[in-house]
Amino acid sequence: MKKLINAADAVLAESLAGFGKAHADLVEVSQEPRYVIRRGGGRPGKVALVSGGGSGHEPMHAGFVGTGMLDAACPGEVFTSPTPDQMIVAAEAVDGGAGTLFIVKNYAGDVMNFEMAAEMLDGESATILTNDDVAVESSTHSQGRRGVAATVIVEKIVGAAAERGDDLAALKALGDRVNAASGTMGVALSSCTVPAAGRPTFDLGPDEIEMGVGIHGEPGRRRETIRPVDALVEDMFRAIQKEIAPEGEVLLLVNGMGGTPLLELYLVYEAVAKLCAKEGLTIARSLVGNYCTSLEMQGCSVTLTKLDAEMKTLWDAPVHTAALRW
Amino acid sequence: MKKLINAADAVLAESLAGFGKAHADLVEVSQEPRYVIRRGGGRPGKVALVSGGGSGHEPMHAGFVGTGMLDAACPGEVFTSPTPDQMIVAAEAVDGGAGTLFIVKNYAGDVMNFEMAAEMLDGESATILTNDDVAVESSTHSQGRRGVAATVIVEKIVGAAAERGDDLAALKALGDRVNAASGTMGVALSSCTVPAAGRPTFDLGPDEIEMGVGIHGEPGRRRETIRPVDALVEDMFRAIQKEIAPEGEVLLLVNGMGGTPLLELYLVYEAVAKLCAKEGLTIARSLVGNYCTSLEMQGCSVTLTKLDAEMKTLWDAPVHTAALRW
C-alpha cells in the first residue's frame, strides 16, 4: 500500500487537522469527539443541518460545511459510520433553537447511529435519508438503495433553504423531494485501498470494470469488460432514466471517484450531454469534479436531478464552503 | 489501459466539447484551431493573458479562463505543446489593444512555439516563463528548471492585476516576481498513462516512489522506498526552502497530481503546516486540491510562494473561472 500518510490509525486526525487549518476562516474542527462545524457555531432561529458518514468520500461532508450548506459534519473512520455521541455534540454546537435536520446516506450503520442520536437529542429533529443509487435494490451495507452523490445536491439545495429561514418541516419535505427527483449510477475502473486494511477492497482484471459500483467498493450490477465511454454512459443514463423519468430541465453531476482525471470527467459530461440532447432534456445546471469520492478509486458516477424553479433558485443561491463556493 | 474515453485520438476534442458545454456561461471553445477564451472575448484596454501547454494537467489551463485570471488557454494534445497558430488565433480573439502577455511553463516545445507566436503576432507582447520546480536543474523536456504548479499562482495574481488595469510591463514584472518567489517539489506514487501511448510512462515497484517527479512523469531526484508522509514532505520543504528562503508570510499550494484522495492532500497540508510553524513561517493563504495534474498520477506537489502585501491583495481579488472561484 502506497499512501501519503504517516500511519493508518493517524490518517483521520491528521487530515482533519490540516483541513481545519486550511479553512480556519470557515470551520472549527473538534477531534474528541470528531466533528466539523461552521465557524462561530449555530445561527439563532436557523434550522441546523447536520450530516456525516464514514470518511474516504472527501470533500463529502466536511468540505460542505459553511454558509448556505451544512452547519456540521461528523466524520467516522474510513468507510465506517460515525457514532451517536459525535452527532449529538455536533448538533448541540450548532443548535439555533429551530430544530436539527440530519442528512443521512442510506447505509445500515449511519441510519442506526443517526436514529439513536435523534432520539437522544433534546429538541426537535428530522432526518432526510438519501437513496439515489439506482444500480441495485439492496447492497452490502444497505437495506434498500444506497445514498451516494445526490447527497451533495440535497445538501446544497436544502442548505440554501435553511439559510433563507425555512422551517424544519419545509426543509425535510424539500430534501425528500430533491432526493426523489435524483438518480445516480457509478462505474469503477479500479478499487481503492482502505488504509487500515492495507489492500484493495476488491480486485479487477486489467480490462475489467464494475458497473453500478458503490462508493465503498460494493458490487454493482455486473463485472464486465471495459467499453467506449459512450456505451458505458448510455447504460448509466438509461438506468437513471428508468427510475426518475426526467423531463424538461435537469441538473447533471459528473462526479469523480477520486482517481479519475478531470479530462475524462468532462468527456463523460459530453457523453451525457449527447444523450440529454437526444431525449429532449436541458442540462440547466451542472457540476463536474470530485465531490463524493471513494478514496483513490478510478471511475465516476453520473447523477441527474429533475429540476423545478425553486430548486434552481436554491441551487444558485450563494454558498461558501471549502469545496463549493459561488 | 482502462480509461473513460471513446478513442485515444478523440479524447481532447470530446473532453473540450464537454468543458465548453459545462461552462458555457464562462467560456467559448474553438476546436479548429483549439483554444478556450473568456465568453465575449477581449476587454478593450485590458492586457490579454494567454497561456497554454500540453493537455493532461487539467484544470490547468482551460479551467483558469475567466474573470480575474486568463483570457485564453491553448491546449495541445496530451503532454504535447500547442502550436503557434493556436496561440496567435487565441491571442487575436481576446486582444483588447493593450498587448498580450503569454504565461508559459518552461518546456522546450512550449517555449519555442510561444516565442514563434509572439514574433508573428501583431502588436506588443511579453512572456512570463515559469520555472518553479526545484527538484532538478534541467530535465527531459526542459533546459533549466521546469514550470509546474506555481503557474496557477502566477496566473491568479497576474490575472487580478490585469483585471484592475495594470499595463503590460507592470504585469510582466509582477509575474516574474511571483515566479521567483515560488518553489515547488513533487512526488509520484504511481505513473500515469498517456492515452495515445496506452501504457504507463514509467514503472514503479510496489513500494517505490519518484521524489521530485515532473508533471509529465519526468525523473526527479531519486527513486526511493516510500516513507511516512512527514519525512517525504520534510525533504520537499527543505528543497524549496533552500531555493526561495521563505520568511514571514507564505502561500501554500498542496496540489494533487490527479489520482490522490483529498484526505491525503489535507494530511500533506498538516505536514507542511507543522514545518512552517517550526520555521516561524505563517501560511497566510492556501489552496488544496487538484490544480496542476498529471492525468491519474498518484502523488502531490508542494508549492510555497513568499507573499508581500500586493500579492495578497491580488490573490484575494475576485476570480470566476471553472476551477477557481471566489
XYZ file of C-alpha atoms in Angstrom:
652
model
C 0.000 0.000 0.000
C 1.452 3.369 -1.061
C -0.253 6.355 0.527
C 0.710 9.853 1.634
C 0.179 9.041 5.306
C 2.163 8.542 8.490
C 0.222 5.639 9.986
C -3.147 4.090 9.185
C -4.557 4.950 12.605
C -3.487 8.602 12.388
C -4.948 9.332 8.942
C -8.182 10.880 10.053
C -6.849 13.000 12.923
C -4.002 14.426 10.827
C -6.085 15.029 7.717
C -8.791 16.755 9.721
C -6.179 18.879 11.486
C -4.896 20.014 8.073
C -8.441 20.665 6.867
C -9.148 22.780 9.929
C -6.019 24.881 9.399
C -6.536 25.290 5.659
C -10.102 26.510 6.199
C -9.847 28.202 9.588
C -11.874 31.137 8.208
C -14.835 28.812 7.560
C -14.840 25.978 10.067
C -13.946 24.784 13.534
C -12.669 21.254 13.974
C -13.043 19.122 17.074
C -11.029 15.923 17.390
C -12.639 14.468 20.549
C -15.350 13.756 19.602
C -14.660 14.313 15.926
C -16.738 16.904 14.098
C -16.516 19.977 11.878
C -18.840 22.944 12.395
C -19.309 26.341 10.820
C -17.029 28.904 12.415
C -19.000 30.577 15.182
C -21.437 27.681 15.574
C -25.208 27.907 15.245
C -27.272 30.805 13.914
C -30.185 31.743 16.201
C -33.513 30.896 14.581
C -31.990 28.811 11.812
C -32.567 25.072 11.446
C -29.203 23.339 11.884
C -28.170 20.974 9.081
C -26.013 18.105 10.288
C -24.587 15.370 8.092
C -21.858 12.790 8.392
C -20.739 9.329 7.476
C -17.596 7.318 7.008
C -14.521 9.190 5.825
C -12.931 8.463 2.447
C -15.580 10.334 0.437
C -13.942 13.774 0.694
C -14.851 16.536 0.154
C -18.117 14.988 1.401
C -19.173 16.032 4.067
C -16.718 18.337 5.863
C -15.995 20.171 2.610
C -19.651 21.244 2.512
C -19.736 22.913 5.925
C -20.257 26.654 5.664
C -22.669 29.376 4.668
C -25.525 28.069 2.535
C -24.871 24.395 3.107
C -24.125 22.307 6.235
C -23.766 23.554 9.795
C -21.925 20.438 10.917
C -20.370 17.233 9.625
C -19.394 14.138 11.616
C -16.683 12.044 10.005
C -16.344 8.416 11.028
C -13.233 6.361 10.410
C -12.690 5.495 6.722
C -15.842 3.801 5.403
C -17.148 3.471 8.980
C -20.176 5.178 10.468
C -19.669 7.991 12.956
C -21.056 7.398 16.443
C -24.174 8.923 18.017
C -22.112 10.919 20.534
C -20.307 12.713 17.698
C -23.650 13.614 16.153
C -25.179 14.824 19.395
C -22.258 17.038 20.395
C -22.034 18.446 16.863
C -25.790 19.102 16.721
C -25.668 20.856 20.091
C -22.742 23.006 18.938
C -24.754 24.387 16.005
C -28.185 24.457 17.601
C -30.046 27.643 16.726
C -33.230 26.753 18.578
C -35.160 25.934 15.399
C -34.503 22.222 15.294
C -31.940 19.905 13.715
C -32.126 18.337 10.283
C -29.955 15.269 9.792
C -28.957 14.382 6.237
C -28.041 10.709 6.141
C -26.905 8.441 3.322
C -28.738 5.127 3.390
C -26.285 2.702 4.984
C -27.279 0.499 7.903
C -24.654 1.862 10.331
C -25.336 5.503 9.514
C -29.097 5.039 9.716
C -28.900 3.306 13.081
C -26.492 5.789 14.657
C -28.257 8.891 13.377
C -31.567 7.457 14.634
C -30.051 6.930 18.029
C -28.673 10.480 18.041
C -32.054 11.905 17.032
C -33.730 10.070 19.906
C -31.181 11.238 22.465
C -31.082 14.843 21.262
C -33.036 17.474 23.175
C -35.241 19.458 20.844
C -36.992 18.777 17.585
C -35.269 16.955 14.737
C -35.991 15.368 11.380
C -33.979 13.210 9.004
C -33.582 13.160 5.232
C -32.412 9.765 4.044
C -30.755 9.852 0.617
C -31.015 6.740 -1.559
C -30.247 7.900 -5.086
C -28.100 4.993 -6.274
C -30.229 3.198 -8.871
C -27.697 0.415 -9.502
C -29.027 -2.156 -7.040
C -32.069 -2.555 -4.821
C -30.153 -3.582 -1.711
C -26.434 -3.814 -1.104
C -23.668 -4.974 1.236
C -24.231 -2.219 3.791
C -27.785 -1.125 2.997
C -31.376 -2.209 3.063
C -32.796 -0.514 0.000
C -30.912 1.722 -2.401
C -27.619 3.325 -1.355
C -27.225 7.052 -0.796
C -24.445 8.472 -2.950
C -23.597 11.621 -4.934
C -27.072 13.194 -4.984
C -26.459 13.833 -1.281
C -24.321 16.776 -2.438
C -27.296 18.200 -4.308
C -29.632 17.654 -1.355
C -27.167 19.369 0.982
C -26.732 22.352 -1.365
C -30.417 22.918 -2.063
C -31.673 22.287 1.474
C -28.741 24.306 2.830
C -29.825 27.310 0.789
C -33.407 26.956 2.007
C -32.246 26.744 5.627
C -30.149 29.861 5.113
C -33.212 31.828 3.953
C -35.121 30.701 7.041
C -37.339 27.785 6.001
C -38.624 25.760 8.964
C -37.806 22.156 9.811
C -40.896 20.603 8.211
C -40.418 22.552 4.976
C -36.748 21.598 4.777
C -37.487 17.942 5.406
C -40.102 17.969 2.627
C -37.760 19.786 0.252
C -34.900 17.363 0.892
C -37.140 14.353 0.340
C -38.337 15.946 -2.895
C -34.791 16.558 -4.192
C -33.762 13.029 -3.254
C -36.779 11.529 -5.025
C -36.037 13.629 -8.102
C -32.478 12.289 -8.292
C -30.849 9.158 -9.623
C -27.182 8.148 -9.681
C -25.170 5.325 -11.125
C -21.434 4.729 -10.805
C -18.734 2.730 -12.511
C -15.329 1.668 -11.161
C -12.212 1.104 -13.232
C -10.155 0.277 -10.158
C -10.645 -0.476 -6.495
C -9.490 1.683 -3.630
C -7.476 0.659 -0.589
C -8.710 1.440 2.907
C -5.610 2.441 4.927
C -6.421 0.163 7.869
C -6.995 -2.806 5.519
C -3.795 -2.258 3.559
C -5.017 -3.995 0.404
C -7.573 -3.246 -2.323
C -11.223 -3.688 -1.326
C -11.840 -5.767 -4.450
C -9.892 -6.941 -7.480
C -10.482 -6.068 -11.115
C -8.676 -7.609 -14.065
C -6.683 -5.417 -16.455
C -9.723 -4.848 -18.719
C -12.477 -5.273 -16.134
C -14.833 -2.687 -14.684
C -17.572 -2.804 -12.038
C -20.765 -1.309 -13.457
C -23.002 0.116 -10.744
C -20.303 0.109 -8.061
C -20.995 1.554 -4.617
C -18.861 4.250 -3.025
C -17.303 1.720 -0.652
C -16.500 -0.652 -3.473
C -19.729 -2.637 -3.010
C -20.659 -4.782 -6.010
C -22.869 -3.192 -8.633
C -24.901 -4.778 -11.404
C -22.165 -6.651 -13.181
C -18.474 -7.142 -13.731
C -17.731 -6.522 -17.405
C -15.042 -5.682 -19.929
C -14.361 -2.006 -20.478
C -16.150 -0.426 -23.454
C -16.083 3.050 -25.013
C -17.317 5.663 -22.554
C -20.340 6.497 -24.730
C -21.592 2.934 -24.260
C -20.887 2.889 -20.523
C -22.580 6.240 -20.023
C -25.603 5.167 -22.059
C -26.133 2.213 -19.684
C -25.859 4.505 -16.676
C -28.148 7.106 -18.230
C -30.847 4.542 -19.118
C -30.765 3.077 -15.606
C -31.316 6.534 -14.101
C -33.926 7.466 -16.691
C -35.938 4.360 -15.849
C -36.098 5.360 -12.180
C -36.685 9.102 -12.294
C -38.201 9.650 -15.778
C -36.621 13.068 -16.330
C -38.359 15.689 -18.447
C -37.508 19.283 -19.232
C -34.656 20.633 -17.123
C -32.115 18.587 -15.200
C -29.088 19.167 -13.039
C -26.166 16.974 -14.122
C -23.464 15.988 -11.655
C -20.486 14.164 -13.142
C -18.661 13.011 -10.048
C -15.133 11.628 -9.970
C -14.482 8.736 -7.590
C -11.134 10.240 -6.575
C -8.622 8.850 -9.069
C -10.095 9.953 -12.385
C -8.525 12.759 -14.432
C -10.722 15.822 -14.956
C -10.033 15.351 -18.682
C -12.098 12.155 -18.527
C -14.851 13.645 -16.360
C -15.525 16.316 -18.991
C -15.562 13.576 -21.601
C -18.253 11.842 -19.544
C -20.118 15.154 -19.392
C -20.044 15.314 -23.193
C -21.365 11.743 -23.427
C -24.290 12.562 -21.107
C -24.937 15.850 -22.910
C -25.347 13.997 -26.205
C -27.909 11.649 -24.630
C -29.780 14.522 -22.994
C -29.992 16.314 -26.343
C -31.394 13.162 -27.948
C -34.004 12.807 -25.201
C -35.032 16.456 -25.256
C -33.587 17.182 -21.806
C -31.955 20.505 -20.987
C -28.939 20.474 -18.669
C -29.911 23.637 -16.842
C -27.260 23.345 -14.120
C -24.210 21.141 -13.726
C -21.226 20.265 -11.609
C -18.128 18.325 -12.697
C -15.424 17.153 -10.307
C -14.625 15.077 -7.235
C -17.456 15.577 -4.737
C -18.448 12.162 -3.390
C -15.360 10.027 -3.729
C -14.141 6.601 -2.813
C -10.539 7.362 -1.811
C -8.351 6.888 -4.911
C -10.829 4.754 -6.883
C -10.783 5.341 -10.646
C -14.236 5.759 -12.094
C -17.126 8.136 -11.876
C -20.797 8.465 -11.173
C -23.475 10.282 -13.106
C -26.340 11.945 -11.237
C -29.422 13.519 -12.785
C -31.852 15.603 -10.737
C -35.152 16.765 -12.203
C -35.215 20.497 -11.558
C -38.101 22.788 -10.754
C -37.957 26.573 -10.430
C -37.483 26.530 -6.652
C -34.659 24.019 -6.790
C -32.897 26.123 -9.413
C -33.167 29.272 -7.298
C -31.825 27.433 -4.277
C -29.012 25.806 -6.288
C -27.964 29.255 -7.499
C -28.037 30.811 -4.012
C -24.632 31.769 -2.585
C -22.581 29.039 -0.969
C -19.254 29.379 0.811
C -17.659 26.127 1.861
C -14.251 24.527 1.312
C -15.432 22.529 -1.691
C -18.349 24.507 -3.171
C -18.311 28.251 -3.486
C -20.297 30.742 -5.546
C -5.288 0.730 -20.413
C -8.616 1.471 -18.720
C -9.907 4.986 -19.295
C -13.269 6.711 -19.602
C -12.727 7.534 -23.278
C -14.032 6.538 -26.696
C -10.764 6.558 -28.633
C -7.303 7.918 -27.861
C -7.407 10.350 -30.788
C -10.817 11.747 -29.769
C -10.005 12.429 -26.102
C -9.157 16.078 -26.428
C -11.945 17.109 -28.786
C -14.626 15.350 -26.746
C -13.359 16.499 -23.364
C -13.090 20.084 -24.555
C -16.602 19.888 -26.005
C -17.889 18.788 -22.603
C -15.912 21.516 -20.864
C -17.378 24.126 -23.205
C -20.930 22.950 -22.526
C -20.471 22.661 -18.764
C -19.088 26.205 -18.570
C -20.911 27.914 -21.424
C -21.606 30.890 -19.146
C -17.856 31.494 -18.752
C -16.021 30.381 -21.866
C -16.130 29.851 -25.608
C -14.375 26.824 -27.060
C -12.909 26.561 -30.551
C -11.879 23.151 -31.871
C -10.095 24.244 -35.081
C -7.680 25.581 -34.016
C -8.124 24.505 -30.445
C -8.469 27.187 -27.797
C -10.663 28.357 -24.918
C -11.407 32.051 -24.404
C -13.447 34.110 -21.987
C -17.035 34.413 -23.148
C -17.310 37.599 -25.156
C -13.596 37.707 -25.981
C -11.240 40.604 -25.193
C -11.896 43.585 -22.922
C -10.927 46.901 -24.547
C -7.933 48.454 -22.820
C -7.056 45.321 -20.857
C -3.847 43.352 -21.375
C -4.819 39.893 -22.628
C -3.430 36.955 -20.642
C -2.844 33.877 -22.773
C -1.489 30.570 -21.516
C -1.404 27.029 -22.757
C 0.556 23.834 -22.889
C 0.031 20.139 -23.294
C -3.245 18.684 -22.039
C -3.349 16.211 -19.157
C -2.780 18.847 -16.460
C -6.436 19.809 -16.018
C -7.839 22.067 -14.709
C -4.692 23.862 -15.903
C -5.077 25.935 -18.110
C -8.611 25.988 -19.522
C -10.079 25.778 -16.033
C -8.473 29.132 -15.233
C -10.050 31.088 -18.095
C -12.469 33.732 -16.864
C -12.785 36.950 -14.926
C -9.697 37.741 -12.880
C -7.448 35.120 -14.419
C -6.745 34.058 -18.036
C -8.318 35.451 -21.183
C -7.333 32.439 -23.270
C -5.818 28.976 -22.995
C -4.405 26.840 -25.798
C -4.428 23.113 -25.082
C -2.070 20.876 -27.029
C -2.523 17.130 -27.293
C -1.810 15.278 -24.040
C 1.695 16.247 -22.828
C 2.386 17.913 -26.213
C 2.928 21.595 -26.850
C 0.202 23.570 -28.611
C 1.158 25.116 -31.950
C 1.882 28.777 -32.708
C -1.247 29.100 -34.875
C -3.443 28.147 -31.901
C -1.738 30.795 -29.788
C -1.998 33.513 -32.436
C -5.677 32.948 -33.185
C -6.477 32.781 -29.461
C -4.487 35.944 -28.723
C -6.259 37.782 -31.533
C -9.637 36.638 -30.231
C -9.010 38.260 -26.836
C -6.987 41.263 -27.956
C -8.032 44.399 -26.092
C -5.492 46.694 -27.736
C -3.248 46.816 -24.656
C -0.901 43.989 -25.585
C -0.683 40.267 -24.925
C 1.014 38.575 -22.003
C 1.920 34.945 -22.549
C 2.330 32.748 -19.464
C 4.484 29.777 -20.399
C 5.741 26.827 -18.393
C 9.410 26.151 -19.071
C 9.407 23.228 -21.502
C 11.368 23.342 -24.757
C 8.362 22.846 -27.051
C 6.174 25.393 -25.259
C 8.973 27.957 -25.140
C 9.748 27.579 -28.847
C 6.136 27.714 -30.005
C 5.132 30.628 -27.784
C 8.240 32.523 -28.983
C 7.225 31.918 -32.563
C 3.681 33.079 -31.819
C 4.961 36.215 -30.104
C 7.097 37.059 -33.135
C 4.256 36.544 -35.599
C 1.645 38.388 -33.537
C 0.759 41.961 -34.500
C 1.002 44.238 -31.511
C 3.028 44.294 -28.337
C 3.584 41.163 -26.265
C 5.629 39.886 -23.360
C 6.196 36.462 -21.837
C 6.403 35.186 -18.281
C 8.295 31.907 -18.112
C 7.534 29.877 -15.001
C 10.271 27.595 -13.659
C 9.322 26.868 -10.068
C 10.214 23.162 -9.898
C 13.237 22.993 -7.604
C 13.716 19.233 -7.992
C 16.222 19.239 -10.860
C 18.256 21.840 -12.730
C 17.407 20.548 -16.212
C 15.055 17.787 -17.275
C 13.836 15.597 -20.121
C 11.863 18.358 -21.835
C 13.465 21.467 -20.377
C 16.637 23.491 -20.293
C 16.652 24.830 -16.763
C 14.030 24.214 -14.114
C 10.563 23.025 -15.100
C 7.468 25.161 -14.751
C 4.813 23.442 -12.642
C 2.154 24.253 -10.048
C 3.262 27.804 -9.201
C 1.961 28.662 -12.670
C -1.511 28.603 -11.069
C -0.386 31.229 -8.562
C 1.214 33.372 -11.263
C -1.958 33.186 -13.365
C -4.179 34.123 -10.417
C -2.104 37.048 -9.180
C -1.218 38.464 -12.593
C -4.801 37.877 -13.737
C -6.099 40.026 -10.894
C -3.617 42.778 -11.734
C -4.640 42.690 -15.419
C -8.272 42.943 -14.377
C -7.609 46.137 -12.406
C -5.865 47.655 -15.441
C -2.107 47.224 -14.920
C -0.103 47.661 -18.136
C 1.959 45.051 -19.938
C 5.327 45.990 -18.433
C 3.942 46.021 -14.892
C 2.251 42.652 -15.361
C 5.387 41.099 -16.797
C 7.413 42.370 -13.824
C 4.792 41.147 -11.352
C 4.635 37.681 -12.919
C 8.409 37.337 -12.875
C 8.387 38.407 -9.235
C 5.754 35.832 -8.229
C 7.600 33.114 -10.123
C 10.903 33.982 -8.458
C 9.206 33.970 -5.062
C 7.884 30.425 -5.636
C 9.302 26.956 -5.319
C 7.643 23.590 -5.938
C 8.582 19.980 -5.490
C 6.542 16.911 -6.382
C 6.446 13.229 -5.546
C 4.855 10.388 -7.503
C 3.444 7.199 -6.011
C 2.364 5.923 -9.412
C 2.815 6.737 -13.061
C 0.121 7.945 -15.412
C -0.784 6.567 -18.826
C -0.949 8.845 -21.855
C -3.966 7.663 -23.900
C -2.071 7.595 -27.204
C 0.782 5.585 -25.634
C -1.513 3.055 -23.984
C 0.938 2.091 -21.250
C 2.394 3.794 -18.137
C 5.002 6.488 -18.773
C 7.297 4.868 -16.213
C 7.248 1.945 -13.817
C 7.406 1.993 -10.046
C 7.707 -1.028 -7.801
C 5.026 -1.746 -5.185
C 6.878 0.306 -2.528
C 8.709 2.737 -4.787
C 8.171 6.448 -5.269
C 9.756 9.064 -7.528
C 10.896 12.021 -5.419
C 10.998 15.244 -7.414
C 8.914 13.893 -10.306
C 7.911 16.172 -13.183
C 4.317 16.665 -14.286
C 4.893 14.526 -17.372
C 6.454 11.753 -15.333
C 9.998 13.034 -15.911
C 12.552 11.654 -13.457
C 13.126 13.613 -10.291
C 15.966 13.465 -7.804
C 15.792 9.825 -6.868
C 13.776 6.650 -6.872
C 13.249 5.546 -3.284
C 11.142 3.434 -0.952
C 8.017 5.074 0.421
C 8.370 6.634 3.873
C 5.921 8.341 6.243
C 4.497 11.484 4.674
C 6.102 13.708 7.327
C 9.543 12.551 6.126
C 8.664 12.947 2.430
C 7.225 16.409 2.997
C 10.248 17.475 5.022
C 12.524 16.640 2.064
C 10.282 18.615 -0.290
C 10.036 21.529 2.131
C 13.816 21.725 2.651
C 14.451 21.633 -1.103
C 12.072 24.558 -1.618
C 13.377 26.423 1.408
C 16.919 26.209 0.053
C 15.854 27.870 -3.208
C 13.465 30.601 -2.081
C 14.474 31.188 1.557
C 10.962 31.991 2.773
C 10.376 34.379 5.665
C 7.230 35.765 7.231
C 4.114 35.014 5.212
C 3.761 32.338 2.550
C 1.090 30.980 0.274
C 0.917 27.179 0.418
C -0.409 25.180 -2.508
C -0.840 21.456 -1.871
C -1.525 20.169 -5.337
C -2.841 16.709 -6.185
C -1.378 15.023 -9.262
C -4.835 13.706 -10.253
C -5.148 10.364 -8.501
C -4.628 11.316 -4.853
C -7.505 11.374 -2.362
C -8.281 14.760 -0.844
C -7.959 13.023 2.544
C -4.237 12.617 1.829
C -3.785 16.135 0.446
C -5.024 17.629 3.716
C -2.667 15.307 5.547
C 0.160 16.752 3.434
C -1.104 20.234 4.339
C -0.826 19.325 8.019
C 2.724 18.043 7.500
C 3.762 21.305 5.805
C 1.958 23.367 8.445
C 3.976 21.709 11.190
C 7.234 22.552 9.391
C 6.135 26.134 8.755
C 5.338 26.567 12.447
C 8.779 25.247 13.342
C 10.447 27.667 10.922
C 8.393 30.660 12.025
C 6.525 30.899 8.717
C 2.872 31.951 8.576
C 0.654 30.261 5.998
C -1.275 33.406 5.150
C -3.089 31.930 2.148
C -3.511 28.386 0.868
C -5.060 26.165 -1.737
C -5.541 22.389 -1.531
C -6.735 20.251 -4.438
C -6.055 19.139 -7.994
C -4.848 22.186 -9.927
C -1.813 21.150 -11.984
C -2.204 17.445 -12.558
C -0.563 14.639 -14.436
C -3.613 12.685 -15.608
C -4.349 9.987 -12.999
C -0.898 10.021 -11.367
C -0.935 9.400 -7.602
C 1.184 11.869 -5.711
C 1.296 15.547 -4.992
C 3.392 18.655 -5.159
C 4.012 21.292 -2.546
C 4.455 24.929 -3.586
C 5.468 27.803 -1.359
C 5.292 31.417 -2.518
C 6.753 34.226 -0.430
C 3.941 36.738 -0.108
C 4.041 40.511 0.023
C 1.085 42.820 0.644
C 0.383 43.398 -3.052
C 0.414 39.696 -3.871
C -2.026 39.024 -1.024
C -4.424 41.706 -2.223
C -4.296 40.325 -5.759
C -4.679 36.724 -4.569
C -7.814 37.776 -2.659
C -9.319 39.662 -5.609
C -12.437 38.079 -7.124
C -11.946 35.260 -9.612
C -14.588 33.450 -11.602
C -13.343 30.508 -13.625
C -14.322 26.846 -13.892
C -11.708 25.741 -11.358
C -11.096 28.751 -9.115
C -13.857 30.981 -7.863
C -14.186 33.480 -5.039
